[in-house]
PDB file of C-alpha atoms in Angstrom:
ATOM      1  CA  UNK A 122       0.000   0.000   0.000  1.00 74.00           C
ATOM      2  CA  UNK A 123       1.748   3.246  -0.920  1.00 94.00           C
ATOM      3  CA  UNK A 124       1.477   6.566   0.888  1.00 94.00           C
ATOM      4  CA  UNK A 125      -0.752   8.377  -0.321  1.00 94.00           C
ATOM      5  CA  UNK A 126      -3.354   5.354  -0.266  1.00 95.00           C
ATOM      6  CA  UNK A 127      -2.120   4.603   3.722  1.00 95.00           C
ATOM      7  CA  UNK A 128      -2.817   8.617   4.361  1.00 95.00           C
ATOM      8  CA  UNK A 129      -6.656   8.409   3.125  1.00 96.00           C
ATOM      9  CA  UNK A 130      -7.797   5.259   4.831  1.00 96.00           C
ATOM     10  CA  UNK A 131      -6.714   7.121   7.668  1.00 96.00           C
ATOM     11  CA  UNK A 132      -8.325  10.263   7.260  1.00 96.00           C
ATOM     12  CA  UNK A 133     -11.528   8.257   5.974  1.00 97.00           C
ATOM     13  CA  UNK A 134     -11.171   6.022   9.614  1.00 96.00           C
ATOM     14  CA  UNK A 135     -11.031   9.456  11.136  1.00 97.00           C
ATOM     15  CA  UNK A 136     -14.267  10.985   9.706  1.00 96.00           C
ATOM     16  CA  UNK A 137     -15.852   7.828   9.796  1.00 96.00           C
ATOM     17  CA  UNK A 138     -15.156   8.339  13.722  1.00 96.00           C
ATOM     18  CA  UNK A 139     -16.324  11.431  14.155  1.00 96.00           C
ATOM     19  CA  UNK A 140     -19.513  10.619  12.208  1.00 95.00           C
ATOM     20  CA  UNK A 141     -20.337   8.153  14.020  1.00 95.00           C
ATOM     21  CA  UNK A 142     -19.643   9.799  17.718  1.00 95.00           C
ATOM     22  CA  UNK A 143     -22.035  12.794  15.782  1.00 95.00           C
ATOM     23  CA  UNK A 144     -24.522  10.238  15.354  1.00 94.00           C
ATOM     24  CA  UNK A 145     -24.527   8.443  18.459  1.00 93.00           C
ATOM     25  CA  UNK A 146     -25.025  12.055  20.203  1.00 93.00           C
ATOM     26  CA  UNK A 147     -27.380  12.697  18.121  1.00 92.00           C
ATOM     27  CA  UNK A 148     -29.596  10.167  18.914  1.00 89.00           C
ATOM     28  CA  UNK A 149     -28.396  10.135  22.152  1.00 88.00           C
ATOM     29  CA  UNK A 150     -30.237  14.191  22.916  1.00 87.00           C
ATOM     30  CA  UNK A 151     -33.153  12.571  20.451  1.00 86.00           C
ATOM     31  CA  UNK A 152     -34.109  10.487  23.948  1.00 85.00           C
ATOM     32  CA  UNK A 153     -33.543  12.405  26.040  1.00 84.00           C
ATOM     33  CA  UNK A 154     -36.064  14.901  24.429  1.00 82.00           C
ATOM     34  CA  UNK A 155     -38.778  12.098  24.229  1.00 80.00           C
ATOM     35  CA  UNK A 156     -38.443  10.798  28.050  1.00 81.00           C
ATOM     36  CA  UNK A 157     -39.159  14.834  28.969  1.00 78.00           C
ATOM     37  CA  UNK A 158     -41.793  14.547  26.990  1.00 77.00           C
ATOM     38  CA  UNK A 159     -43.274  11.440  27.927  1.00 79.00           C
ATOM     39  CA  UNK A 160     -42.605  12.335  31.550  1.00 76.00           C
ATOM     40  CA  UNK A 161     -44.574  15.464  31.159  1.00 76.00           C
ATOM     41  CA  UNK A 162     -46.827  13.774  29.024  1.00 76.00           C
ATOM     42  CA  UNK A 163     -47.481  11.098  32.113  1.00 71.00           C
ATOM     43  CA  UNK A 164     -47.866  14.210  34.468  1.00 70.00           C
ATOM     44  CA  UNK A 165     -50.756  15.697  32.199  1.00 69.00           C
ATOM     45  CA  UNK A 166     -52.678  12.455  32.174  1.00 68.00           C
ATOM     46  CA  UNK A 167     -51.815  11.814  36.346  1.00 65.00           C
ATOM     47  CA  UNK A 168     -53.671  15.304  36.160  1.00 67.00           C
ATOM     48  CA  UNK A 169     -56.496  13.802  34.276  1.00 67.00           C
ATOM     49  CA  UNK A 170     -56.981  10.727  36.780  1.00 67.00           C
ATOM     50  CA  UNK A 171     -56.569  12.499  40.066  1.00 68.00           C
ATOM     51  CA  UNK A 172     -58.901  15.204  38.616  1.00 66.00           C
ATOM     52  CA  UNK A 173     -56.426  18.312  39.063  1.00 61.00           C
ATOM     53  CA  UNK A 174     -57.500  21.435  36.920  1.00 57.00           C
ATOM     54  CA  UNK A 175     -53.635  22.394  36.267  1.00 55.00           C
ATOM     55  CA  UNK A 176     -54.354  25.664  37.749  1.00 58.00           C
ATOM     56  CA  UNK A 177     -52.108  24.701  41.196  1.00 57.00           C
ATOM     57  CA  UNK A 178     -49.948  22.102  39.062  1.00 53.00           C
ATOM     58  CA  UNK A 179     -46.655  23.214  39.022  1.00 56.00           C
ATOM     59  CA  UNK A 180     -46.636  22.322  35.517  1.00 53.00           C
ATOM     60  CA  UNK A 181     -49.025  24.970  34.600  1.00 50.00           C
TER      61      UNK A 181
END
């Protein structure tokens, strides 16, 4: 393998890298985003069954 051939699987290893730690925090903020919302979700509908109007809900 000559030089110039070593020198771009290296840089293509390296942004391959990087893509992939891009990716994986990426998805990583994509859940944490949907378990707020599904923990506020599960607080509106705990509203709903104990019958609290929202008005004294910290929530609100």
């Amino acid at each position: 393998m000559n030089r110039q051939t070593q020198v771009r699987k290296v840089l293509y290893e390296k942004y391959m890298e990087q893509l992939i730690h891009e990716r994986m925090n990426m998805l990583g903020r994509l859940f944490l985003e949907m378990s707020a919302f599904e923990i506020l979700e599960g607080t509106q509908e705990m509203d709903v069954i104990f019958g609290d109007s929202g008005e004294d809900s910290p929530m609100a």
